[in-house]
Amino acid sequence: MPRLPTPPIPKVLQPKPKRPGQNGNGNEHGSGKVSPAEAAQEAGVTVVDWIDERTSLSGGLRWLMFRKVPHGNWFYTLGSATLFAFLSQTITGVFLAMYYRPDATGGAYESMRYIVDDAFLGQFVRGMHKWGASVMVILIFLHMGRTFFFGAYKYPREMTWIIGVVLLILTLAMSFTGYLLPFDDRAYWATIVGVNINGTAPFLGPYISDFLRAGPEFGATTLSRFYAIHMLLVPGLIIALISVHLYLVAKLGITAPPWTKPDEEPELDVAEV
Amino acid sequence: MNQAEKEAYLREYSILKNEGKPFFPYAVAKDSAMAVIVLLVIIFLSLMFGAELGPKADPTTTTYVPRPDWYFFFLFEVLRVIKPPVWTQLATIGVPTVCMVLLFLLPFYDRSPERRIERRPVALTAGILTIMAMAYLTYSGANAGSISVVALKAPSNLTPSETATFNAGKLVMGQSGCLACHRLGDSGNSAGVGPNLARVGLYLKPAAIASTLKNPTPPMPSFRSIAQQYPTKFKDLVTFLSDLQ
Ligand code: HEM
C-alpha cells in the first residue's frame, strides 16, 4: 500500500526510532512478554484502526491538522477565540437549562431566582453565561475587524465573509432572545421596546416582530418562543454555519498577513493548494 | 480582480502557505493560549460582577429604566441621532438595514486586489469612521435616558375611569418607542427630532392627533398598524395624548 508521507510535526513530537536491542520499554527483544503499557497502546491502535477502516477519517484529519498555515500573528487567533467563547456559552447554557423553566405566568423568574440564590455555583455559572455573551460579541467584532483590515474577505474568501456576517447577526439574535429569559423588569421592558422598534424596520420588520411575540401581543407564549429560538433554532444555525465557515477556512487556507511577500522565487514543484 | 490578478494571488499565496508551519501543533498552541485567556477573562468577569437579578417583570409599570445589553446601545441610538428632515423616512428606519446590506455585499463592491490597508484609503477611512460612529453611539446610548419610561402622573381632575384610560395610553406610548424622538415632561430624548409632547392636548384636537399618528410627516413613522390591529389601544393612546395639557 502507498504510505502517506510523515506529517511535518516538530522534532520533539516525532517518535524516536528505537535503539537496537530495545523495544521501547526496556524489555529484551524477543522475550515474548507484552507489558501492560504495550498492551494498552496496542489496544488503542486497534480501536483507532477499527474505526478508520470503516470511516477513513484519518485522511481528513491529517488534511485538517497538518495543513500548512502561513506565518501569522496573534490577530489570527481571534476567530478561534470566538469559537471558544461560543463553546463556553453552550456548556454554561446547558447547565442553566437544567434549572430554567420557560413559564411566564410563574416559574421563569422563580427558577432564575433559584439558580442565582440557591443552586450550587448557580450565580457563578449564570455570570459566566452572561459575561460570556459580552465577550463573544466583542471577539466577533474584533475578528471581523481583523478580516476587514487584512483584506481577508477578498477573492477567494468571499463566501467565508458572507457566512461570517450571518454568524454576526445570529450572535446578536442570541443575545437579544437570551435577554428576556430571566424575566425580570429590565429584561421585560428592554425586550418590549426592542421588539417594537424592530417592528418599524422596513419590509420584514412587522413580520419578524409578530413572529417573535408569537402573535400581535406580548404574552405568555412569547417567553416560550424566545426560549425555543434561543435554545434550539439559533444555536443549531450557528453550529451549522460555523462548520461551513471553518471548512472554508481550512479549504482555502488562512490568508498570509497582507504585508508579507514570498521569500524566494517559486520552485515549480511546490505549488500545492 | 480579473483573471490574471486572481491567478497571481493564488500563486503567491501557495508559496506563502508552503513557507508556513503546520496547523498542528503551532497554530493550535497559539489558539489554545488564547482560549485560556478568554476563559480566564470570563471567569474573572463572572466573579467580579456576578449576575444580578432585578425585581420580577411587571407589565403594568412604565417607570422602570430598561437597559438593553450595552452592545445594543448603538442600534437604539441610531434611531434617535439621525437628524432629518433632509433624510426621508426610509433613512430613519432603514439605516441599520442599509448597513447590514453593505456589510454583506462588501466583497462584491470592493474588488481591488490590494490587501494592505495603508493602500486602501477608502476602506481605511470607512473602517475607522464606522468604529468611531459605533463607539460614539454606544457612549451616548449609555448616557441617554430610557425611551420606555413615561414618568408622569395622571392629572388629578380625571375620574377613575379616565385615569385608567390615561394609564393605559401611557403604557402604549412607553411600548411604542415614541420617546426615542419625543420628549414628555422629564422623560424622553432631549436631543430627539420630534416636538415636546407635554402640552400637545392644548393645541391639537383628538382627531388631529389620531390623524398625525396615522399619516405623520416624515421622519415620524406611521402608527396606522396600531389603529388597525388594536383600535382600543389606539384610542387609549389618543385620549392620553389629548389629556396632556
Ligand atoms: C461565531 C462566529 C465566528 C467564528 C467562530 C469564526 C471562526 C473563524 C476562524 C477560527 C477563522 C480562522 C482564522 C482566524 O481565526 O482569524 C475564521 C476566518 C475568517 N472569518 Fe470567521 N468566525 C466567526 C465570525 C465571522 C464574522 C462575523 C466574519 C465577518 C463578517 C468572519 C469572517 C471571516 C473571514 C473572512 C475569515 C478568513 C480569514 C483568513 O483567511 O485570513 N467570521 N473565522
Coordinates of C-alpha atoms and ligand atoms in Angstrom, one line a residue:
Chain A
M1 CA 0.0 0.0 0.0
P2 CA 1.2 3.5 -0.7
R3 CA 2.1 5.3 2.5
L4 CA 1.2 8.8 3.3
P5 CA 4.3 11.0 3.9
T6 CA 5.1 11.6 7.6
P7 CA 3.4 14.7 8.7
P8 CA 5.7 17.7 9.3
I9 CA 5.5 17.7 13.0
P10 CA 8.3 19.3 15.2
K11 CA 11.3 17.2 16.1
V12 CA 10.4 16.7 19.8
L13 CA 7.0 15.2 19.0
Q14 CA 8.2 12.8 16.4
P15 CA 8.5 9.2 17.6
K16 CA 12.1 8.3 18.1
P17 CA 13.4 5.2 16.4
K18 CA 14.2 2.5 18.9
R19 CA 17.7 1.7 19.9
P20 CA 18.8 -1.7 18.8
G21 CA 18.0 -4.3 21.3
Q22 CA 15.3 -2.3 22.9
N23 CA 11.6 -2.5 22.1
G24 CA 10.5 0.8 23.7
N25 CA 10.2 0.0 27.4
G26 CA 13.4 -1.7 28.3
N27 CA 12.4 -5.3 27.7
E28 CA 14.8 -7.6 26.0
H29 CA 14.0 -8.2 22.4
G30 CA 12.1 -11.4 21.7
S31 CA 11.3 -12.2 25.3
G32 CA 7.7 -12.8 24.1
K33 CA 6.3 -10.9 27.1
V34 CA 4.0 -8.0 26.5
S35 CA 4.0 -5.4 29.2
P36 CA 0.6 -3.8 30.2
A37 CA 1.7 -0.5 28.8
E38 CA 2.4 -2.1 25.4
A39 CA -0.9 -3.9 25.5
A40 CA -2.8 -0.7 26.3
Q41 CA -1.0 1.0 23.4
E42 CA -1.8 -1.9 21.1
A43 CA -5.5 -1.8 22.1
G44 CA -5.7 1.9 21.4
V45 CA -4.2 1.4 18.0
T46 CA -6.6 -1.4 17.3
V47 CA -9.6 0.7 18.2
V48 CA -8.4 3.6 16.0
D49 CA -7.7 1.2 13.2
W50 CA -11.1 -0.4 13.5
I51 CA -12.8 3.0 13.3
D52 CA -10.6 4.2 10.5
E53 CA -11.1 1.1 8.4
R54 CA -14.8 1.8 8.4
T55 CA -14.8 5.6 8.2
S56 CA -11.5 6.6 6.6
L57 CA -11.4 9.6 8.9
S58 CA -7.7 9.7 9.3
G59 CA -7.1 11.2 5.8
G60 CA -9.4 14.1 6.5
L61 CA -7.9 14.6 10.0
R62 CA -4.4 14.7 8.5
W63 CA -5.6 17.2 5.9
L64 CA -7.1 19.3 8.6
M65 CA -4.4 19.2 11.3
F66 CA -1.3 19.1 9.2
R67 CA -2.2 21.6 6.5
K68 CA 0.3 24.4 6.4
V69 CA -0.6 27.8 7.7
P70 CA 1.3 30.9 6.6
H71 CA 3.2 32.8 9.3
G72 CA 0.5 34.9 11.0
N73 CA 0.3 36.8 14.3
W74 CA -1.9 37.0 17.3
F75 CA -4.7 38.6 15.4
Y76 CA -5.2 35.3 13.7
T77 CA -6.4 33.7 17.0
L78 CA -9.5 35.9 17.3
G79 CA -11.6 33.6 15.2
S80 CA -10.8 30.6 17.3
A81 CA -11.3 32.7 20.4
T82 CA -14.8 33.5 19.2
L83 CA -15.3 29.8 18.7
F84 CA -14.1 29.1 22.2
A85 CA -16.4 31.7 23.7
F86 CA -19.3 30.1 21.8
L87 CA -18.3 26.7 23.3
S88 CA -18.2 28.2 26.7
Q89 CA -21.7 29.6 26.2
T90 CA -23.0 26.2 25.1
I91 CA -21.7 24.5 28.2
T92 CA -22.8 27.1 30.7
G93 CA -26.1 27.3 28.8
V94 CA -26.7 23.6 29.2
F95 CA -26.2 23.9 33.0
L96 CA -28.6 26.8 33.2
A97 CA -31.2 24.9 31.1
M98 CA -31.2 22.1 33.7
Y99 CA -32.9 24.5 36.2
Y100 CA -34.7 27.0 34.0
R101 CA -38.4 26.9 33.3
P102 CA -39.7 29.0 30.4
D103 CA -43.0 29.8 32.1
A104 CA -44.0 33.4 32.1
T105 CA -47.1 33.1 34.3
G106 CA -45.0 31.8 37.2
G107 CA -41.8 29.8 37.1
A108 CA -39.4 31.6 34.8
Y109 CA -38.4 34.3 37.2
E110 CA -38.6 31.9 40.2
S111 CA -36.4 29.4 38.5
M112 CA -33.9 32.2 37.9
R113 CA -34.1 33.2 41.5
Y114 CA -33.4 29.6 42.4
I115 CA -30.3 29.5 40.1
V116 CA -28.9 32.7 41.5
D117 CA -29.7 32.2 45.2
D118 CA -29.7 28.5 45.9
A119 CA -28.2 26.3 43.1
F120 CA -24.7 25.2 43.7
L121 CA -22.4 27.6 41.8
G122 CA -25.6 28.9 40.2
Q123 CA -24.7 32.6 40.3
F124 CA -21.2 31.8 39.0
V125 CA -22.4 29.8 36.0
R126 CA -25.1 32.4 35.2
G127 CA -22.4 35.1 35.5
M128 CA -20.2 33.2 33.1
H129 CA -23.0 32.8 30.6
K130 CA -24.0 36.5 30.9
W131 CA -20.5 37.9 30.7
G132 CA -19.5 35.3 28.1
A133 CA -22.1 36.8 25.8
S134 CA -20.4 40.2 26.0
V135 CA -17.0 38.6 25.5
M136 CA -18.3 36.7 22.5
V137 CA -19.8 39.9 20.9
I138 CA -16.5 41.8 21.5
L139 CA -14.5 38.9 20.0
I140 CA -16.7 38.5 17.0
F141 CA -16.4 42.3 16.2
L142 CA -12.6 42.1 16.7
H143 CA -12.4 39.1 14.4
M144 CA -14.5 40.9 11.8
G145 CA -12.3 43.9 12.1
R146 CA -9.2 41.7 11.6
T147 CA -10.6 40.2 8.4
F148 CA -11.7 43.6 7.2
F149 CA -8.4 45.4 7.7
F150 CA -6.4 42.5 6.4
G151 CA -8.5 42.3 3.3
A152 CA -9.2 38.7 4.1
Y153 CA -12.7 38.9 2.6
K154 CA -11.3 39.3 -1.0
Y155 CA -11.0 36.6 -3.6
P156 CA -11.3 33.6 -3.0
R157 CA -12.7 34.0 0.6
E158 CA -15.9 36.0 -0.2
M159 CA -18.2 33.1 1.0
T160 CA -16.3 33.0 4.3
W161 CA -17.1 36.6 4.8
I162 CA -20.8 36.3 3.9
I163 CA -21.3 33.4 6.2
G164 CA -19.5 35.4 8.9
V165 CA -22.0 38.3 8.5
V166 CA -24.8 35.8 9.0
L167 CA -23.0 34.5 12.1
L168 CA -22.7 38.0 13.4
I169 CA -26.5 38.6 13.0
L170 CA -27.2 35.2 14.7
T171 CA -24.9 36.0 17.6
L172 CA -26.7 39.3 18.2
A173 CA -30.0 37.4 17.9
M174 CA -28.8 35.1 20.6
S175 CA -28.1 38.0 23.0
F176 CA -31.4 39.6 22.2
T177 CA -33.5 36.5 22.8
G178 CA -31.5 35.5 25.8
Y179 CA -32.0 38.8 27.4
L180 CA -35.7 38.2 28.0
L181 CA -35.3 34.8 29.7
P182 CA -34.6 35.9 33.3
F183 CA -37.9 37.7 33.1
D184 CA -37.1 40.5 35.5
D185 CA -38.2 44.0 34.9
R186 CA -35.2 45.0 32.9
A187 CA -35.5 42.0 30.6
Y188 CA -39.2 42.5 30.0
W189 CA -39.0 46.2 29.2
A190 CA -35.9 46.1 27.1
T191 CA -37.4 43.3 25.1
I192 CA -40.8 45.0 24.5
V193 CA -39.1 48.2 23.3
G194 CA -36.7 46.2 21.2
V195 CA -39.4 44.2 19.5
N196 CA -41.4 47.3 18.8
I197 CA -38.5 49.2 17.4
N198 CA -37.7 46.2 15.2
G199 CA -41.3 46.3 14.0
T200 CA -40.7 49.7 12.4
A201 CA -38.0 48.3 10.2
P202 CA -38.9 48.3 6.5
F203 CA -40.4 45.3 4.7
L204 CA -39.8 42.3 7.1
G205 CA -39.9 44.3 10.4
P206 CA -43.6 43.8 11.3
Y207 CA -43.5 40.1 10.4
I208 CA -40.4 39.5 12.5
S209 CA -42.0 41.3 15.4
D210 CA -45.1 39.2 15.2
F211 CA -43.1 36.1 14.9
L212 CA -41.0 37.0 18.0
R213 CA -44.0 37.8 20.1
A214 CA -45.9 34.7 18.9
G215 CA -48.8 36.9 17.9
P216 CA -49.7 40.6 18.0
E217 CA -49.5 40.8 21.8
F218 CA -46.6 40.3 24.1
G219 CA -48.0 37.4 26.1
A220 CA -47.3 34.2 27.9
T221 CA -46.3 32.3 24.8
T222 CA -43.7 35.0 23.9
L223 CA -41.4 33.7 26.5
S224 CA -41.5 30.1 25.3
R225 CA -40.9 31.3 21.8
F226 CA -37.8 33.3 22.8
Y227 CA -36.7 30.2 24.8
A228 CA -37.1 27.9 21.7
I229 CA -35.3 30.4 19.5
H230 CA -32.5 30.9 22.0
M231 CA -32.0 27.2 22.8
L232 CA -32.7 25.4 19.6
L233 CA -33.2 27.4 16.5
V234 CA -30.3 29.9 16.6
P235 CA -27.7 27.7 18.2
G236 CA -28.4 25.0 15.6
L237 CA -28.0 27.5 12.8
I238 CA -24.8 28.9 14.4
I239 CA -23.3 25.4 14.7
A240 CA -24.1 24.5 11.2
L241 CA -22.7 27.8 9.8
I242 CA -19.6 27.7 12.0
S243 CA -18.9 24.3 10.4
V244 CA -19.2 25.7 6.9
H245 CA -17.1 28.7 7.9
L246 CA -14.3 26.6 9.3
Y247 CA -14.5 24.1 6.4
L248 CA -14.0 27.1 4.0
V249 CA -11.1 28.4 6.2
A250 CA -9.3 25.0 6.0
K251 CA -10.1 24.5 2.3
L252 CA -9.0 27.9 1.1
G253 CA -6.2 28.3 3.6
I254 CA -5.8 31.2 6.1
T255 CA -4.5 34.4 4.5
A256 CA -1.0 35.5 5.0
P257 CA -0.7 38.9 6.6
P258 CA -1.0 41.3 3.7
W259 CA 2.4 42.8 4.1
T260 CA 4.3 39.5 3.7
K261 CA 5.9 38.6 0.4
P262 CA 7.3 35.3 -0.6
D263 CA 11.0 35.0 0.3
E264 CA 12.3 33.3 -2.7
E265 CA 11.4 32.6 -6.3
P266 CA 8.9 29.8 -6.5
E267 CA 10.2 26.4 -7.3
L268 CA 7.9 24.8 -9.7
D269 CA 7.1 21.7 -7.8
V270 CA 5.9 23.3 -4.5
A271 CA 2.7 24.7 -5.8
E272 CA 0.3 22.8 -3.6
V273 CA -3.1 24.3 -2.9
Chain B
M1 CA -10.0 41.3 -9.6
N2 CA -9.5 40.0 -13.1
Q3 CA -8.4 36.5 -14.0
A4 CA -4.7 37.4 -14.2
E5 CA -4.8 39.0 -10.7
K6 CA -6.7 36.1 -9.3
E7 CA -4.0 33.7 -10.6
A8 CA -1.2 35.9 -9.4
Y9 CA -2.8 35.9 -6.0
L10 CA -3.2 32.2 -5.8
R11 CA 0.4 31.6 -7.0
E12 CA 1.8 34.0 -4.4
Y13 CA -0.4 32.6 -1.7
S14 CA 0.6 29.0 -2.3
I15 CA 4.2 29.9 -1.8
L16 CA 3.5 31.8 1.4
K17 CA 1.4 28.9 2.6
N18 CA 4.3 26.5 1.9
E19 CA 6.7 28.6 3.8
G20 CA 4.3 28.4 6.8
K21 CA 4.1 25.8 9.5
P22 CA 1.6 23.1 10.0
F23 CA -1.6 24.0 11.8
F24 CA -1.0 21.3 14.4
P25 CA 0.7 22.0 16.8
Y26 CA 1.9 25.5 16.0
A27 CA -1.4 27.3 15.4
V28 CA -3.2 25.1 17.8
A29 CA -0.8 26.1 20.6
K30 CA -1.4 29.8 19.9
D31 CA -5.2 29.2 19.7
S32 CA -5.2 27.3 23.0
A33 CA -3.3 30.0 24.8
M34 CA -5.9 32.5 23.5
A35 CA -8.7 30.2 24.7
V36 CA -7.2 30.1 28.2
I37 CA -7.1 33.9 28.2
V38 CA -10.7 34.1 27.1
L39 CA -11.8 31.6 29.8
L40 CA -9.9 33.5 32.5
V41 CA -11.5 36.8 31.4
I42 CA -15.0 35.3 31.5
I43 CA -14.4 33.7 34.9
F44 CA -12.9 37.0 36.2
L45 CA -15.9 39.0 35.0
S46 CA -18.4 36.5 36.5
L47 CA -16.6 36.6 39.9
M48 CA -16.2 40.4 39.8
F49 CA -19.6 41.5 38.6
G50 CA -21.8 38.4 39.1
A51 CA -25.2 38.4 37.7
E52 CA -27.8 40.4 39.4
L53 CA -31.5 39.6 39.0
G54 CA -33.8 42.5 39.2
P55 CA -37.4 42.5 40.5
K56 CA -39.9 40.4 38.7
A57 CA -41.3 41.7 35.4
D58 CA -44.3 43.9 36.0
P59 CA -46.2 44.6 32.8
T60 CA -48.2 47.4 34.3
T61 CA -45.3 49.7 35.2
T62 CA -43.7 52.2 32.8
T63 CA -41.4 53.8 35.2
Y64 CA -38.7 51.2 35.0
V65 CA -35.5 52.1 33.2
P66 CA -34.9 49.2 30.8
R67 CA -31.4 48.8 29.6
P68 CA -30.6 46.6 26.6
D69 CA -27.3 44.9 26.8
W70 CA -24.6 47.5 26.2
Y71 CA -23.8 46.3 22.7
F72 CA -27.3 47.1 21.5
F73 CA -27.0 50.8 22.6
F74 CA -25.7 51.8 19.2
L75 CA -28.7 50.3 17.5
F76 CA -31.1 52.1 19.8
E77 CA -29.1 55.3 19.3
V78 CA -29.3 55.2 15.5
L79 CA -33.0 55.7 15.8
R80 CA -32.5 58.9 17.8
V81 CA -29.4 60.6 16.5
I82 CA -30.2 60.8 12.8
K83 CA -31.5 64.3 12.2
P84 CA -33.8 64.5 9.3
P85 CA -35.8 66.2 7.6
V86 CA -33.5 66.1 4.6
W87 CA -33.3 62.4 5.1
T88 CA -36.5 60.7 4.4
Q89 CA -38.4 58.3 6.5
L90 CA -36.6 55.5 4.8
A91 CA -33.3 56.8 6.0
T92 CA -34.6 57.0 9.6
I93 CA -35.7 53.4 9.9
G94 CA -33.6 51.8 7.2
V95 CA -30.1 52.8 8.3
P96 CA -29.4 49.5 10.2
T97 CA -30.8 47.6 7.2
V98 CA -28.7 49.5 4.7
C99 CA -25.6 48.9 6.9
M100 CA -26.3 45.2 7.0
V101 CA -26.7 45.0 3.2
L102 CA -23.4 47.0 2.8
L103 CA -21.7 44.6 5.1
F104 CA -23.0 41.5 3.3
L105 CA -22.0 42.8 -0.2
L106 CA -18.6 44.1 0.8
P107 CA -16.6 41.5 -1.2
F108 CA -18.6 42.4 -4.2
Y109 CA -18.2 46.1 -4.4
D110 CA -14.6 46.1 -3.1
R111 CA -13.0 44.2 -5.8
S112 CA -9.5 45.6 -6.0
P113 CA -6.7 43.1 -5.5
E114 CA -4.9 45.3 -2.9
R115 CA -4.9 43.9 0.6
R116 CA -2.6 46.2 2.5
I117 CA -4.8 48.6 4.5
E118 CA -2.4 51.6 4.1
R119 CA -3.0 51.3 0.3
R120 CA -6.8 51.1 0.6
P121 CA -7.6 54.7 1.7
V122 CA -11.4 54.3 1.2
A123 CA -11.6 51.1 3.2
L124 CA -9.4 52.6 5.9
T125 CA -11.5 55.7 6.2
A126 CA -14.8 53.8 6.1
G127 CA -13.5 51.3 8.7
I128 CA -12.2 54.0 11.1
L129 CA -15.4 56.1 10.7
T130 CA -17.6 53.0 11.4
I131 CA -15.6 52.2 14.5
M132 CA -15.8 55.8 15.7
A133 CA -19.5 56.0 15.0
M134 CA -20.2 52.8 16.9
A135 CA -18.1 54.0 19.8
Y136 CA -19.9 57.3 19.9
L137 CA -23.4 55.8 19.6
T138 CA -22.6 53.3 22.3
Y139 CA -21.3 56.0 24.5
S140 CA -24.2 58.4 24.0
G141 CA -26.7 55.4 24.3
A142 CA -25.2 54.6 27.7
N143 CA -25.8 58.1 28.9
A144 CA -29.3 58.6 27.4
G145 CA -32.5 58.4 29.3
S146 CA -34.6 55.4 28.6
I147 CA -37.2 55.6 25.9
S148 CA -39.9 53.5 27.5
V149 CA -40.0 55.5 30.7
V150 CA -43.1 57.7 30.8
A151 CA -42.8 59.2 34.3
L152 CA -46.0 61.1 34.5
K153 CA -48.8 61.2 37.0
A154 CA -52.4 61.3 35.8
P155 CA -53.9 64.8 36.3
S156 CA -56.0 64.9 39.5
N157 CA -59.1 66.2 37.8
L158 CA -59.8 63.0 36.0
T159 CA -62.4 60.5 37.0
P160 CA -61.2 57.0 38.0
S161 CA -62.2 55.5 34.6
E162 CA -60.5 58.4 32.8
T163 CA -57.4 57.8 34.9
A164 CA -57.4 54.1 33.9
T165 CA -57.6 55.1 30.2
F166 CA -54.8 57.6 30.8
N167 CA -52.6 55.0 32.3
A168 CA -53.4 52.5 29.5
G169 CA -52.5 55.1 27.0
K170 CA -49.3 55.9 28.8
L171 CA -48.4 52.2 28.7
V172 CA -49.0 52.1 24.9
M173 CA -46.7 55.1 24.5
G174 CA -44.0 53.5 26.6
Q175 CA -44.1 50.4 24.5
S176 CA -44.2 52.1 21.1
G177 CA -40.8 53.8 21.4
C178 CA -42.3 57.3 20.8
L179 CA -39.8 58.7 23.3
A180 CA -36.9 57.8 21.0
C181 CA -37.9 61.1 19.3
H182 CA -40.1 62.9 21.6
R183 CA -39.8 64.5 25.0
L184 CA -42.6 64.3 27.5
G185 CA -42.2 66.1 30.8
D186 CA -38.9 64.8 32.3
S187 CA -38.9 61.7 30.2
G188 CA -37.7 61.0 26.7
N189 CA -35.0 62.2 24.5
S190 CA -34.0 65.8 24.7
A191 CA -31.9 65.5 21.5
G192 CA -34.8 63.9 19.7
V193 CA -36.1 65.1 16.4
G194 CA -39.8 65.4 17.4
P195 CA -41.5 68.2 19.4
N196 CA -42.1 68.0 23.1
L197 CA -45.5 66.4 23.7
A198 CA -46.1 67.7 27.2
R199 CA -48.8 70.1 26.1
V200 CA -49.9 68.6 22.9
G201 CA -53.5 68.3 24.1
L202 CA -53.7 72.1 24.3
Y203 CA -53.2 72.7 20.6
L204 CA -54.3 69.5 18.9
K205 CA -57.7 68.0 19.0
P206 CA -58.0 64.2 19.5
A207 CA -59.0 63.8 15.8
A208 CA -55.9 65.8 14.8
I209 CA -53.7 63.7 17.0
A210 CA -55.2 60.5 15.6
S211 CA -54.6 61.6 12.0
T212 CA -51.0 62.6 12.9
L213 CA -50.4 59.1 14.2
K214 CA -51.8 57.6 11.1
N215 CA -50.4 60.0 8.5
P216 CA -47.4 61.7 10.1
T217 CA -44.9 64.0 8.5
P218 CA -41.7 62.1 7.9
P219 CA -39.5 61.2 9.7
M220 CA -42.1 60.1 12.2
P221 CA -43.1 56.6 11.3
S222 CA -46.8 55.9 10.8
F223 CA -48.6 54.1 13.6
R224 CA -51.5 53.2 11.4
S225 CA -50.9 49.5 12.2
I226 CA -51.8 50.1 15.9
A227 CA -55.0 51.7 14.8
Q228 CA -55.9 48.8 12.6
Q229 CA -54.9 46.0 14.8
Y230 CA -55.8 47.3 18.3
P231 CA -58.4 50.0 18.0
T232 CA -58.8 50.2 21.8
K233 CA -55.1 50.6 22.4
F234 CA -55.0 53.3 19.7
K235 CA -58.0 55.1 21.3
D236 CA -56.3 55.0 24.7
L237 CA -53.1 56.5 23.2
V238 CA -55.0 59.3 21.6
T239 CA -57.0 60.0 24.8
F240 CA -53.8 60.0 26.8
L241 CA -52.2 62.5 24.4
S242 CA -55.1 64.8 24.4
D243 CA -55.2 64.8 28.2
L244 CA -51.7 66.3 28.2
Q245 CA -52.4 69.9 28.8
Ligands
HEM1 C1 -19.4 32.7 15.5 C2 -18.6 33.5 14.9 C3 -17.3 33.1 14.2 C4 -16.4 32.1 14.4 C5 -16.5 31.0 15.4 C6 -15.4 32.3 13.4 C7 -14.3 31.5 13.3 C8 -13.2 31.7 12.4 C9 -11.9 31.1 12.5 C10 -11.5 30.1 13.5 C11 -11.2 31.5 11.4 C12 -9.7 31.2 11.1 C13 -8.8 32.4 11.0 C14 -8.9 33.3 12.2 O1 -9.0 32.8 13.3 O2 -8.8 34.5 12.1 C15 -12.0 32.4 10.6 C16 -11.7 33.0 9.5 C17 -12.5 34.0 8.8 N1 -13.6 34.6 9.3 FE1 -14.6 34.0 10.9 N2 -15.7 33.4 12.6 C18 -16.9 33.9 13.1 C19 -17.5 35.1 12.6 C20 -17.0 35.8 11.5 C21 -17.6 37.1 11.1 C22 -18.7 37.9 11.8 C23 -16.9 37.5 9.9 C24 -17.0 38.7 9.1 C25 -18.1 39.3 8.8 C26 -15.9 36.4 9.6 C27 -15.1 36.4 8.5 C28 -14.0 35.5 8.4 C29 -13.1 35.6 7.2 C30 -13.2 36.5 6.0 C31 -12.1 34.6 7.5 C32 -10.9 34.2 6.6 C33 -9.8 34.9 7.2 C34 -8.5 34.5 6.6 O3 -8.4 33.5 5.8 O4 -7.5 35.2 6.9 N3 -16.1 35.4 10.6 N4 -13.3 32.5 11.3

